[in-house]
């Protein structure tokens, strides 16, 4: 591992970071939106806004990572701030700078890193917007450009905060000076108090101006009282015509004059000025304005930077390949949406906005919608979940939705939603399932024959085999059995997904079912030297289930718990009845489930250790089958961390009350 070198301008860089006021200031939604967007767009588990402090890197915004900071000497970002170009590490194990880094060899096991440096207004690199993956991956030039654009947006947010901080300090200083001047002369205001007069012949003067006019326009109050022309020569050429037009309009209508424009302090060094004045007509036909001019350079730069940042975000919104919608939480009306959402529907934007929610959502998805609404109210987010949308021609297409609740500046609650058209993904899944089903069916018959023949050989049907041959036959029979289990799991999964596995539902007591299932697992638990603990008495509760299928689902959970438990430990089975449901939980005291893997728990072929050298066998289908079985019985399978460590899987089923 190579410790990141210290930049040559480290002292100045650290002062610039401290001056931003970002360190230890808590999360900011503007940065969180960017990291959420980066994580979603690049499909990475971790996205961060990282700030490089004295001895640490501290995360201003983090998605997918619990840690608030890590040591600077271990940081990838410490290397990234050494250059203004993005740092891309496609495989940390192959990079001598990081191959032995504890963040690579241990949790979170970083393999891929992409970081773009963030600059202050003065150009100091104080941190990065970075992406992290636990798998090696490549990064295209287009993706690098998108990362740089997102980093530029984060950088502008930082610079807005920095400018605002400087502006605040500047204004605070001006106010202190103003109070001191007010004790002496009113003329010592932070801006310029003035009278401006335009005569009928076009001649212009400042009959009165406070001393600050010299700083503003480079002329003394006495010179300004003679001729105002030098002041106009200081106005930016692009603003001069507009200023003249506003003066003419105010003179003819006697409406208040207001303007924002640029004035040169030195050659090509312009500052933003704002002014307002009230006009009156004098007896000789001239117009006299009483007004005030003030330097607003920092505020205007901040406003322009904010406008530019919003334009960048609007570009990301409009050109996102995934549908994005903003809805009013109370009324459900669309506030904003992008083209990617409208395109698959066949509607125009005006047509889509005028539709009610149920014009595009089939009624059979109402239970899922109610769950999403409840999740929004309780957790502030919903999904992801899948459903269908109805096109203008009445056809349907599948979508994947997820979103979050947000609050606007006016206090109104809104919902940001990502709506992804998954038609192509569904087609690919269908092709994959058909392929797996075909292969499974074609393999099952010859494999049954092979398995039986190996069993006969192992049992001595062909006579006593040499010891080496006997060992090979046992190994072949064991592997044939594992392949047979995999094929059976594949066929079960196919039937469940296709709805071809009939459920013979009947109302029965939960206690006898559990006793029978636990008894069937006793041999397996003894083989692994693990005990199964259960309460002395089961609750007297009724459930409506297919008993063999429930046994299959619960046996999968029990076998996993036993398999991952240390020898001598116990697996605990418990039942908790609730008002309308019953929960059957299986708790072990093994290593638990890696937080990074938890989102993939119930996906087909998912295994925490997916390598060819994993110590524990399995197909990666057990949890997916259990979930599908329970869902078809009106329930679900879930996971939570066990108290004291380990895994706690549970099955929730509807309870029969009478």
XYZ file of C-alpha atoms in Angstrom, residues 2-651:
650
model
C 1.239 3.501 -0.821
C 0.232 6.293 1.575
C -1.090 9.311 -0.358
C 1.561 12.071 -0.548
C 0.877 15.432 1.094
C 0.190 18.205 -1.466
C 2.809 20.990 -1.686
C 0.172 23.585 -0.771
C -1.275 21.556 2.118
C -1.436 24.472 4.593
C -3.250 26.736 2.148
C -5.480 23.840 1.035
C -6.448 23.051 4.644
C -7.234 26.707 5.356
C -9.438 26.809 2.255
C -11.282 23.668 3.446
C -11.798 25.110 6.932
C -13.062 28.362 5.438
C -15.889 26.578 3.619
C -17.546 25.667 6.929
C -18.459 22.221 5.510
C -16.601 20.070 8.046
C -18.743 18.477 10.774
C -21.758 20.540 9.713
C -24.138 17.614 9.241
C -25.826 16.252 6.135
C -27.084 18.625 3.418
C -29.901 17.489 1.126
C -28.363 19.180 -1.915
C -25.281 16.933 -1.656
C -27.377 13.879 -0.738
C -29.420 14.310 -3.912
C -26.214 14.227 -5.972
C -24.827 11.101 -4.274
C -28.189 9.340 -4.556
C -28.307 10.247 -8.230
C -24.687 9.131 -8.769
C -25.292 5.835 -6.990
C -28.411 5.160 -9.068
C -26.973 6.325 -12.414
C -23.703 4.395 -12.150
C -25.263 1.338 -10.397
C -22.661 1.303 -7.617
C -23.263 0.364 -3.965
C -21.414 3.406 -2.569
C -21.342 7.085 -3.595
C -19.662 9.771 -1.465
C -18.798 13.457 -1.203
C -15.473 13.139 0.643
C -13.495 15.994 2.260
C -9.759 15.479 2.985
C -9.043 16.866 6.475
C -5.763 16.858 8.508
C -5.633 13.155 9.401
C -8.910 11.860 8.034
C -11.293 11.842 5.129
C -14.749 12.926 6.306
C -17.899 12.228 4.316
C -20.145 15.251 3.798
C -22.634 12.966 2.015
C -22.640 9.192 1.877
C -24.843 6.593 0.245
C -24.297 2.900 0.972
C -21.661 3.423 3.704
C -22.229 3.640 7.487
C -18.812 5.064 8.409
C -18.662 8.865 8.771
C -14.903 9.044 8.226
C -11.785 6.932 7.593
C -8.059 7.618 8.140
C -6.495 9.827 5.494
C -3.492 7.524 5.079
C -5.844 4.738 3.889
C -7.937 6.927 1.617
C -8.213 6.615 -2.145
C -9.389 10.233 -2.205
C -6.055 11.352 -0.719
C -4.530 10.253 -4.017
C -7.367 11.746 -6.076
C -6.788 15.341 -4.817
C -3.218 15.316 -6.102
C -4.516 16.069 -9.598
C -7.413 17.936 -11.182
C -8.150 14.904 -13.373
C -10.411 12.042 -12.218
C -8.735 9.058 -10.544
C -10.040 5.745 -11.936
C -9.009 2.442 -10.284
C -10.700 -0.398 -12.157
C -9.286 -3.170 -9.918
C -7.632 -2.163 -6.642
C -6.047 -5.607 -6.266
C -3.990 -4.900 -9.381
C -2.896 -1.402 -8.328
C 0.245 -1.335 -6.105
C -1.028 1.826 -4.406
C -4.052 0.006 -3.005
C -3.602 -3.781 -3.312
C -2.712 -4.228 0.387
C -4.886 -1.375 1.687
C -7.115 -2.589 4.599
C -10.106 -1.018 2.837
C -9.365 -3.422 -0.045
C -8.349 -6.557 1.856
C -11.040 -6.093 4.520
C -14.506 -4.521 4.639
C -15.784 -2.829 2.576
C -13.448 -4.750 0.167
C -13.081 -1.979 -2.386
C -12.306 -3.173 -5.893
C -13.383 -0.271 -8.084
C -12.925 3.431 -7.360
C -13.673 6.517 -9.429
C -13.168 9.971 -7.922
C -13.290 13.468 -9.377
C -11.667 16.261 -7.304
C -13.695 19.177 -5.907
C -12.217 22.706 -5.999
C -12.834 25.830 -3.952
C -13.330 29.195 -5.615
C -9.561 29.738 -5.420
C -8.798 26.366 -7.016
C -7.767 24.340 -3.956
C -8.684 20.645 -4.170
C -10.435 19.868 -0.875
C -12.113 16.524 -1.627
C -13.861 14.396 -4.227
C -17.146 13.101 -5.525
C -16.377 9.375 -5.674
C -17.928 6.033 -6.579
C -17.017 2.677 -4.978
C -17.858 -0.870 -6.020
C -16.937 -4.216 -4.472
C -16.481 -5.687 -7.946
C -13.831 -4.713 -10.518
C -15.304 -2.816 -13.435
C -14.361 -0.679 -16.403
C -15.316 2.963 -16.806
C -16.025 4.427 -20.234
C -15.087 7.918 -21.383
C -18.787 8.813 -21.375
C -19.103 7.661 -17.754
C -15.999 9.647 -16.795
C -17.531 12.759 -18.404
C -20.769 12.202 -16.469
C -18.816 11.800 -13.208
C -16.927 15.034 -13.952
C -20.252 16.826 -14.634
C -21.718 15.586 -11.355
C -18.522 16.614 -9.538
C -18.767 20.060 -11.153
C -22.300 20.343 -9.789
C -21.104 19.366 -6.297
C -18.204 21.792 -6.695
C -20.572 24.628 -7.540
C -22.660 23.813 -4.465
C -19.479 23.986 -2.371
C -18.482 27.269 -3.992
C -21.960 28.678 -3.432
C -21.603 27.847 0.259
C -18.087 29.289 0.253
C -19.168 32.493 -1.466
C -22.160 32.769 0.835
C -19.866 32.322 3.835
C -17.506 35.004 2.524
C -20.460 37.234 1.715
C -21.832 36.780 5.202
C -18.491 37.712 6.757
C -18.189 40.675 4.389
C -21.678 41.919 5.202
C -21.066 41.461 8.908
C -17.916 43.585 8.628
C -19.787 46.257 6.673
C -22.533 46.394 9.279
C -20.002 46.913 12.064
C -18.345 49.673 10.069
C -21.739 51.198 9.338
C -22.612 51.429 13.004
C -19.350 53.222 13.649
C -19.915 55.646 10.791
C -23.486 56.366 11.881
C -22.124 57.712 15.115
C -20.142 60.238 13.104
C -21.860 61.077 9.861
C -24.767 59.572 7.894
C -22.499 59.860 4.870
C -20.442 56.945 6.171
C -22.970 54.331 4.966
C -21.578 51.074 3.385
C -23.125 52.049 0.065
C -23.469 55.299 -1.780
C -26.267 57.667 -0.870
C -26.802 60.044 -3.749
C -28.946 62.472 -5.719
C -28.822 62.172 -9.480
C -30.144 64.950 -11.757
C -30.796 64.863 -15.480
C -31.409 68.251 -17.135
C -33.671 68.778 -20.151
C -30.579 69.282 -22.347
C -29.263 65.818 -21.338
C -26.558 67.040 -18.965
C -26.242 64.814 -15.844
C -24.808 65.426 -12.381
C -24.779 64.040 -8.837
C -25.843 67.096 -6.774
C -25.130 65.098 -3.630
C -23.198 61.898 -3.076
C -21.609 60.303 -0.046
C -17.827 59.767 -0.050
C -18.225 56.133 -1.155
C -18.891 57.314 -4.709
C -15.165 57.656 -5.180
C -14.687 53.947 -4.460
C -17.641 53.095 -6.703
C -17.010 55.286 -9.736
C -13.501 56.675 -9.168
C -14.687 60.288 -8.848
C -14.970 62.486 -5.777
C -18.318 63.913 -4.637
C -17.176 67.316 -5.922
C -16.349 65.966 -9.368
C -19.641 64.058 -9.472
C -21.538 67.267 -8.718
C -20.042 68.830 -11.841
C -20.505 65.988 -14.308
C -21.840 62.405 -14.029
C -20.405 61.281 -17.383
C -17.242 59.647 -15.866
C -19.500 57.420 -13.753
C -21.302 56.121 -16.855
C -17.946 55.427 -18.500
C -17.280 52.890 -15.717
C -20.446 50.850 -16.489
C -19.933 47.600 -18.382
C -20.591 48.139 -22.139
C -23.107 45.274 -22.184
C -25.141 46.951 -19.411
C -24.954 50.593 -20.524
C -27.899 50.608 -22.963
C -30.168 48.868 -20.435
C -29.249 51.380 -17.705
C -29.953 54.308 -20.036
C -33.330 52.789 -20.962
C -34.356 52.330 -17.310
C -33.396 55.932 -16.505
C -35.447 57.162 -19.480
C -38.456 55.053 -18.421
C -38.291 56.227 -14.801
C -38.005 59.864 -15.930
C -41.021 59.694 -18.235
C -43.276 57.709 -15.852
C -41.849 58.846 -12.480
C -41.788 55.200 -11.427
C -39.072 54.067 -9.000
C -35.771 53.229 -10.672
C -34.122 49.890 -9.934
C -31.240 48.190 -11.730
C -28.448 45.649 -11.312
C -25.338 46.213 -13.376
C -21.552 45.928 -13.477
C -19.090 48.722 -12.732
C -15.341 48.668 -13.399
C -13.062 49.134 -10.398
C -9.952 48.549 -12.474
C -9.488 47.737 -16.153
C -11.593 44.644 -16.993
C -12.267 44.055 -13.275
C -16.013 44.495 -12.890
C -18.181 44.163 -9.786
C -21.940 43.784 -9.553
C -23.833 46.813 -8.249
C -27.506 47.250 -7.424
C -29.307 50.542 -7.168
C -32.735 51.970 -6.428
C -34.011 55.531 -6.442
C -37.227 57.553 -6.264
C -37.673 60.310 -8.907
C -39.306 63.731 -8.729
C -39.914 66.356 -11.410
C -38.351 69.756 -10.796
C -39.818 73.054 -11.892
C -37.256 73.494 -14.679
C -38.272 70.171 -16.256
C -35.273 68.227 -14.990
C -35.657 64.996 -13.036
C -34.020 64.433 -9.655
C -33.580 60.958 -8.177
C -32.902 60.235 -4.502
C -31.253 56.847 -4.233
C -28.760 54.370 -2.954
C -26.129 52.196 -4.702
C -24.612 49.059 -3.206
C -21.989 46.479 -4.159
C -23.630 43.007 -4.335
C -20.814 41.209 -6.139
C -20.621 38.111 -3.903
C -24.392 37.664 -3.711
C -24.792 37.984 -7.480
C -22.006 35.496 -8.124
C -23.708 33.100 -5.724
C -27.032 33.596 -7.492
C -25.485 33.024 -10.908
C -23.660 29.924 -9.634
C -26.930 28.599 -8.216
C -28.686 29.239 -11.532
C -25.921 27.396 -13.373
C -26.111 24.496 -10.912
C -29.864 24.250 -11.331
C -29.401 24.220 -15.119
C -26.982 21.294 -14.793
C -29.431 19.359 -12.624
C -32.221 20.132 -15.089
C -30.054 18.686 -17.855
C -29.501 15.508 -15.858
C -33.248 15.341 -15.197
C -34.252 15.802 -18.818
C -31.661 13.467 -20.349
C -31.897 10.666 -17.787
C -32.699 7.328 -19.487
C -34.919 6.451 -16.521
C -38.289 8.119 -16.019
C -38.337 10.731 -13.249
C -41.474 12.309 -11.811
C -42.155 14.940 -9.169
C -45.626 14.758 -7.614
C -47.483 16.733 -4.973
C -47.827 14.401 -1.981
C -51.275 15.641 -0.964
C -52.959 15.825 -4.367
C -50.869 13.367 -6.403
C -50.686 15.876 -9.277
C -47.575 15.919 -11.455
C -45.364 18.932 -10.836
C -42.636 17.885 -13.247
C -41.621 14.826 -15.299
C -39.050 13.982 -17.954
C -39.323 12.588 -21.470
C -38.060 9.133 -20.483
C -41.242 8.667 -18.421
C -43.614 9.824 -21.162
C -42.021 8.085 -24.167
C -43.181 4.468 -23.507
C -46.767 5.524 -22.673
C -47.759 6.870 -26.098
C -49.189 10.024 -24.484
C -48.085 13.589 -25.049
C -46.808 15.517 -22.056
C -50.057 17.505 -21.733
C -52.145 14.339 -22.003
C -50.096 12.488 -19.398
C -50.133 15.335 -16.879
C -53.932 15.541 -17.097
C -54.399 11.818 -16.295
C -55.340 10.511 -12.889
C -53.044 8.010 -11.216
C -55.403 5.108 -11.869
C -55.619 5.950 -15.578
C -52.117 4.489 -15.954
C -52.115 1.977 -13.065
C -54.182 -1.241 -13.237
C -56.502 -1.652 -10.256
C -55.042 -5.017 -9.291
C -51.929 -3.189 -8.059
C -53.868 -1.247 -5.417
C -52.473 -3.332 -2.482
C -48.893 -2.628 -3.597
C -49.714 1.074 -3.995
C -51.173 1.214 -0.477
C -48.000 -0.405 0.890
C -45.888 2.164 -0.955
C -47.975 5.017 0.459
C -47.659 3.615 3.983
C -43.896 3.273 3.524
C -43.688 6.905 2.378
C -45.550 8.101 5.448
C -43.513 6.011 7.897
C -40.015 5.914 6.390
C -39.990 8.747 3.857
C -39.319 6.442 0.911
C -40.887 3.561 -0.989
C -39.866 0.676 -3.212
C -38.357 -0.571 -5.247
C -41.292 -2.654 -6.470
C -42.547 -3.726 -9.867
C -45.935 -3.259 -11.497
C -47.411 -2.355 -14.873
C -48.372 0.901 -16.577
C -51.207 1.215 -19.091
C -50.282 2.774 -22.430
C -52.537 5.102 -24.382
C -53.544 2.206 -26.678
C -54.579 0.078 -23.675
C -51.568 -2.252 -23.742
C -49.393 -2.638 -20.672
C -45.676 -2.601 -19.982
C -43.718 -3.447 -16.809
C -42.031 -0.767 -14.702
C -39.855 -0.670 -11.601
C -40.617 2.160 -9.165
C -38.881 3.650 -6.176
C -38.988 7.080 -4.636
C -38.631 9.350 -1.670
C -40.504 12.060 0.157
C -39.017 15.547 0.088
C -39.997 18.990 1.312
C -39.911 22.160 -0.767
C -38.841 25.550 0.581
C -42.490 26.543 1.004
C -43.094 23.524 3.244
C -45.023 21.560 0.618
C -44.306 17.823 0.607
C -43.428 16.261 -2.750
C -42.537 12.788 -4.015
C -39.528 12.176 -6.227
C -39.947 8.906 -8.156
C -37.759 6.876 -10.490
C -39.884 4.870 -12.971
C -37.821 2.454 -15.063
C -39.235 0.675 -18.105
C -38.136 -2.956 -17.567
C -39.689 -4.457 -20.696
C -36.342 -5.571 -22.110
C -35.190 -6.943 -18.764
C -38.381 -8.998 -18.481
C -37.784 -10.422 -21.971
C -34.249 -11.420 -21.014
C -35.465 -12.977 -17.746
C -38.082 -14.963 -19.656
C -35.476 -16.231 -22.119
C -33.186 -17.196 -19.254
C -35.969 -19.018 -17.388
C -36.969 -20.902 -20.541
C -33.370 -21.904 -21.129
C -32.912 -23.081 -17.533
C -36.176 -25.032 -17.628
C -35.239 -26.755 -20.882
C -31.781 -27.684 -19.664
C -33.144 -28.890 -16.301
C -35.767 -31.139 -17.895
C -33.254 -32.576 -20.381
C -30.726 -33.320 -17.616
C -33.086 -34.807 -15.059
C -33.742 -38.171 -16.773
C -30.120 -39.091 -17.597
C -28.970 -37.750 -14.225
C -31.481 -39.995 -12.424
C -30.025 -42.956 -14.263
C -26.446 -41.896 -13.502
C -27.275 -41.316 -9.844
C -28.946 -44.714 -9.553
C -26.052 -46.490 -11.249
C -23.539 -44.814 -8.974
C -25.632 -45.812 -5.973
C -25.630 -49.437 -7.121
C -21.872 -49.388 -7.659
C -21.345 -47.787 -4.259
C -23.608 -50.426 -2.689
C -21.583 -53.302 -4.145
C -23.995 -54.395 -6.877
C -21.058 -54.915 -9.240
C -18.860 -56.516 -6.629
C -16.224 -55.137 -4.338
C -14.421 -52.162 -5.896
C -10.769 -51.228 -5.252
C -10.443 -48.615 -2.517
C -9.416 -45.841 -4.930
C -12.295 -46.662 -7.261
C -14.679 -46.798 -4.277
C -13.589 -43.291 -3.230
C -14.096 -41.968 -6.762
C -17.579 -43.528 -6.960
C -18.549 -41.960 -3.612
C -17.341 -38.541 -4.816
C -19.236 -38.941 -8.088
C -22.407 -40.021 -6.257
C -22.165 -37.056 -3.870
C -21.721 -34.578 -6.733
C -24.536 -36.240 -8.683
C -26.777 -35.765 -5.632
C -25.830 -32.073 -5.455
C -26.590 -31.639 -9.155
C -29.904 -33.491 -8.663
C -30.858 -31.056 -5.850
C -29.940 -28.092 -8.056
C -32.110 -29.362 -10.919
C -35.041 -29.984 -8.559
C -34.649 -26.451 -7.193
C -34.569 -25.058 -10.717
C -37.740 -26.948 -11.643
C -39.487 -25.837 -8.436
C -38.508 -22.224 -9.133
C -39.770 -22.487 -12.698
C -43.117 -23.891 -11.557
C -43.525 -21.271 -8.840
C -42.739 -18.329 -11.120
C -44.964 -19.710 -13.879
C -47.816 -20.370 -11.414
C -47.791 -24.081 -12.326
C -47.192 -25.364 -8.798
C -50.678 -25.854 -7.284
C -51.167 -24.798 -3.670
C -53.455 -27.125 -1.719
C -54.446 -24.706 1.003
C -56.080 -25.884 4.229
C -56.648 -24.361 7.650
C -54.598 -26.081 10.342
C -52.858 -25.464 13.639
C -49.315 -24.142 13.387
C -47.934 -26.277 16.269
C -48.145 -29.781 14.662
C -46.666 -28.425 11.417
C -43.660 -26.968 13.196
C -43.087 -30.103 15.294
C -43.059 -32.240 12.159
C -40.709 -29.890 10.261
C -38.254 -29.624 13.158
C -38.300 -33.392 13.648
C -37.439 -33.867 9.944
C -34.376 -31.619 10.383
C -33.034 -33.394 13.485
C -30.680 -35.656 11.530
C -29.225 -32.711 9.613
C -28.681 -30.712 12.818
C -26.973 -33.697 14.531
C -24.695 -34.099 11.519
C -23.538 -30.463 11.992
C -23.476 -30.760 15.831
C -26.051 -27.971 16.154
C -29.191 -28.133 18.317
C -32.631 -26.721 17.498
C -34.252 -24.847 20.385
C -37.986 -24.157 20.547
C -40.405 -22.945 23.212
C -42.054 -25.399 25.584
C -45.473 -24.604 24.113
C -46.388 -23.244 20.694
C -49.113 -20.569 20.490
C -52.514 -21.939 19.580
C -52.934 -20.296 16.196
C -54.516 -21.271 12.883
C -53.032 -20.645 9.449
C -54.286 -21.376 5.933
C -51.332 -22.944 4.085
C -50.151 -25.767 1.868
C -48.402 -27.851 4.551
C -45.760 -29.544 2.318
C -44.842 -26.222 0.703
C -44.584 -24.461 4.070
C -42.345 -27.327 5.194
C -40.176 -26.794 2.120
C -39.861 -23.042 2.781
C -39.156 -23.399 6.513
C -36.728 -26.293 5.928
C -34.705 -24.015 3.648
C -34.435 -21.435 6.438
C -33.550 -24.098 9.042
C -30.927 -25.780 6.846
C -29.261 -22.408 6.180
C -29.248 -21.563 9.889
C -27.780 -24.957 10.804
C -25.228 -24.809 7.988
C -23.889 -21.401 9.052
C -23.949 -22.031 12.842
C -20.726 -22.890 14.679
C -20.565 -26.371 16.194
C -22.116 -26.509 19.645
C -24.410 -23.531 19.031
C -28.206 -23.604 18.871
C -30.703 -22.497 16.233
C -33.771 -20.908 17.837
C -37.262 -21.314 16.353
C -40.061 -19.133 17.694
C -43.622 -18.133 16.808
C -45.235 -14.750 17.535
C -48.944 -14.303 16.861
C -50.217 -10.814 15.995
C -53.707 -9.438 15.361
C -53.925 -10.532 11.722
C -50.641 -12.328 11.081
C -48.325 -14.901 12.577
C -44.515 -14.754 12.452
C -42.287 -17.844 12.428
C -38.654 -16.881 13.067
C -35.427 -18.858 12.706
C -32.454 -17.322 14.490
C -28.823 -18.481 14.403
C -25.609 -17.175 15.956
C -23.377 -17.504 12.921
C -21.618 -14.750 10.962
C -24.861 -13.078 9.824
C -25.364 -11.470 6.415
C -23.012 -8.870 4.957
C -24.951 -5.552 4.720
C -23.781 -5.128 1.118
C -25.365 -8.492 0.182
C -28.717 -8.002 1.953
C -30.458 -6.391 -1.030
C -29.697 -9.561 -3.046
C -30.807 -12.092 -0.407
C -33.951 -13.284 -2.157
C -32.707 -13.120 -5.725
C -32.189 -16.352 -7.623
C -28.647 -17.822 -7.577
C -27.524 -15.198 -5.037
C -24.851 -16.316 -2.579
C -22.801 -14.165 -0.224
C -19.767 -16.235 -1.250
C -20.248 -16.746 -4.985
C -16.726 -18.065 -5.642
C -15.844 -21.535 -6.900
C -13.910 -22.169 -3.671
C -16.684 -21.439 -1.172
C -16.650 -23.696 1.883
C -20.401 -24.334 2.177
C -22.429 -25.905 -0.653
C -25.658 -24.479 -2.016
C -27.496 -23.517 -5.181
C -28.457 -19.965 -4.277
C -32.130 -20.833 -4.889
C -33.366 -21.794 -1.426
C -34.326 -18.321 -0.214
C -35.823 -17.378 -3.593
C -37.992 -20.531 -3.511
C -39.036 -19.874 0.092
C -39.991 -16.292 -0.769
C -42.005 -17.348 -3.818
C -43.835 -20.110 -1.871
C -44.762 -17.777 0.978
C -45.893 -15.016 -1.373
C -48.211 -17.467 -3.132
C -49.675 -18.326 0.298
C -50.284 -14.623 0.986
C -47.188 -14.135 3.157
C -43.555 -13.103 2.832
C -40.047 -13.940 4.011
C -37.860 -11.294 5.670
C -34.493 -10.793 7.329
C -33.152 -8.833 10.276
C -30.007 -8.967 12.381
C -30.212 -11.304 15.354
C -29.791 -9.811 18.810
C -26.228 -10.551 19.887
C -25.096 -11.305 16.334
C -26.125 -13.747 13.652
C -29.029 -13.955 11.234
C -32.768 -13.903 11.929
C -34.983 -14.972 9.026
C -38.740 -14.948 9.498
C -41.899 -15.977 7.677
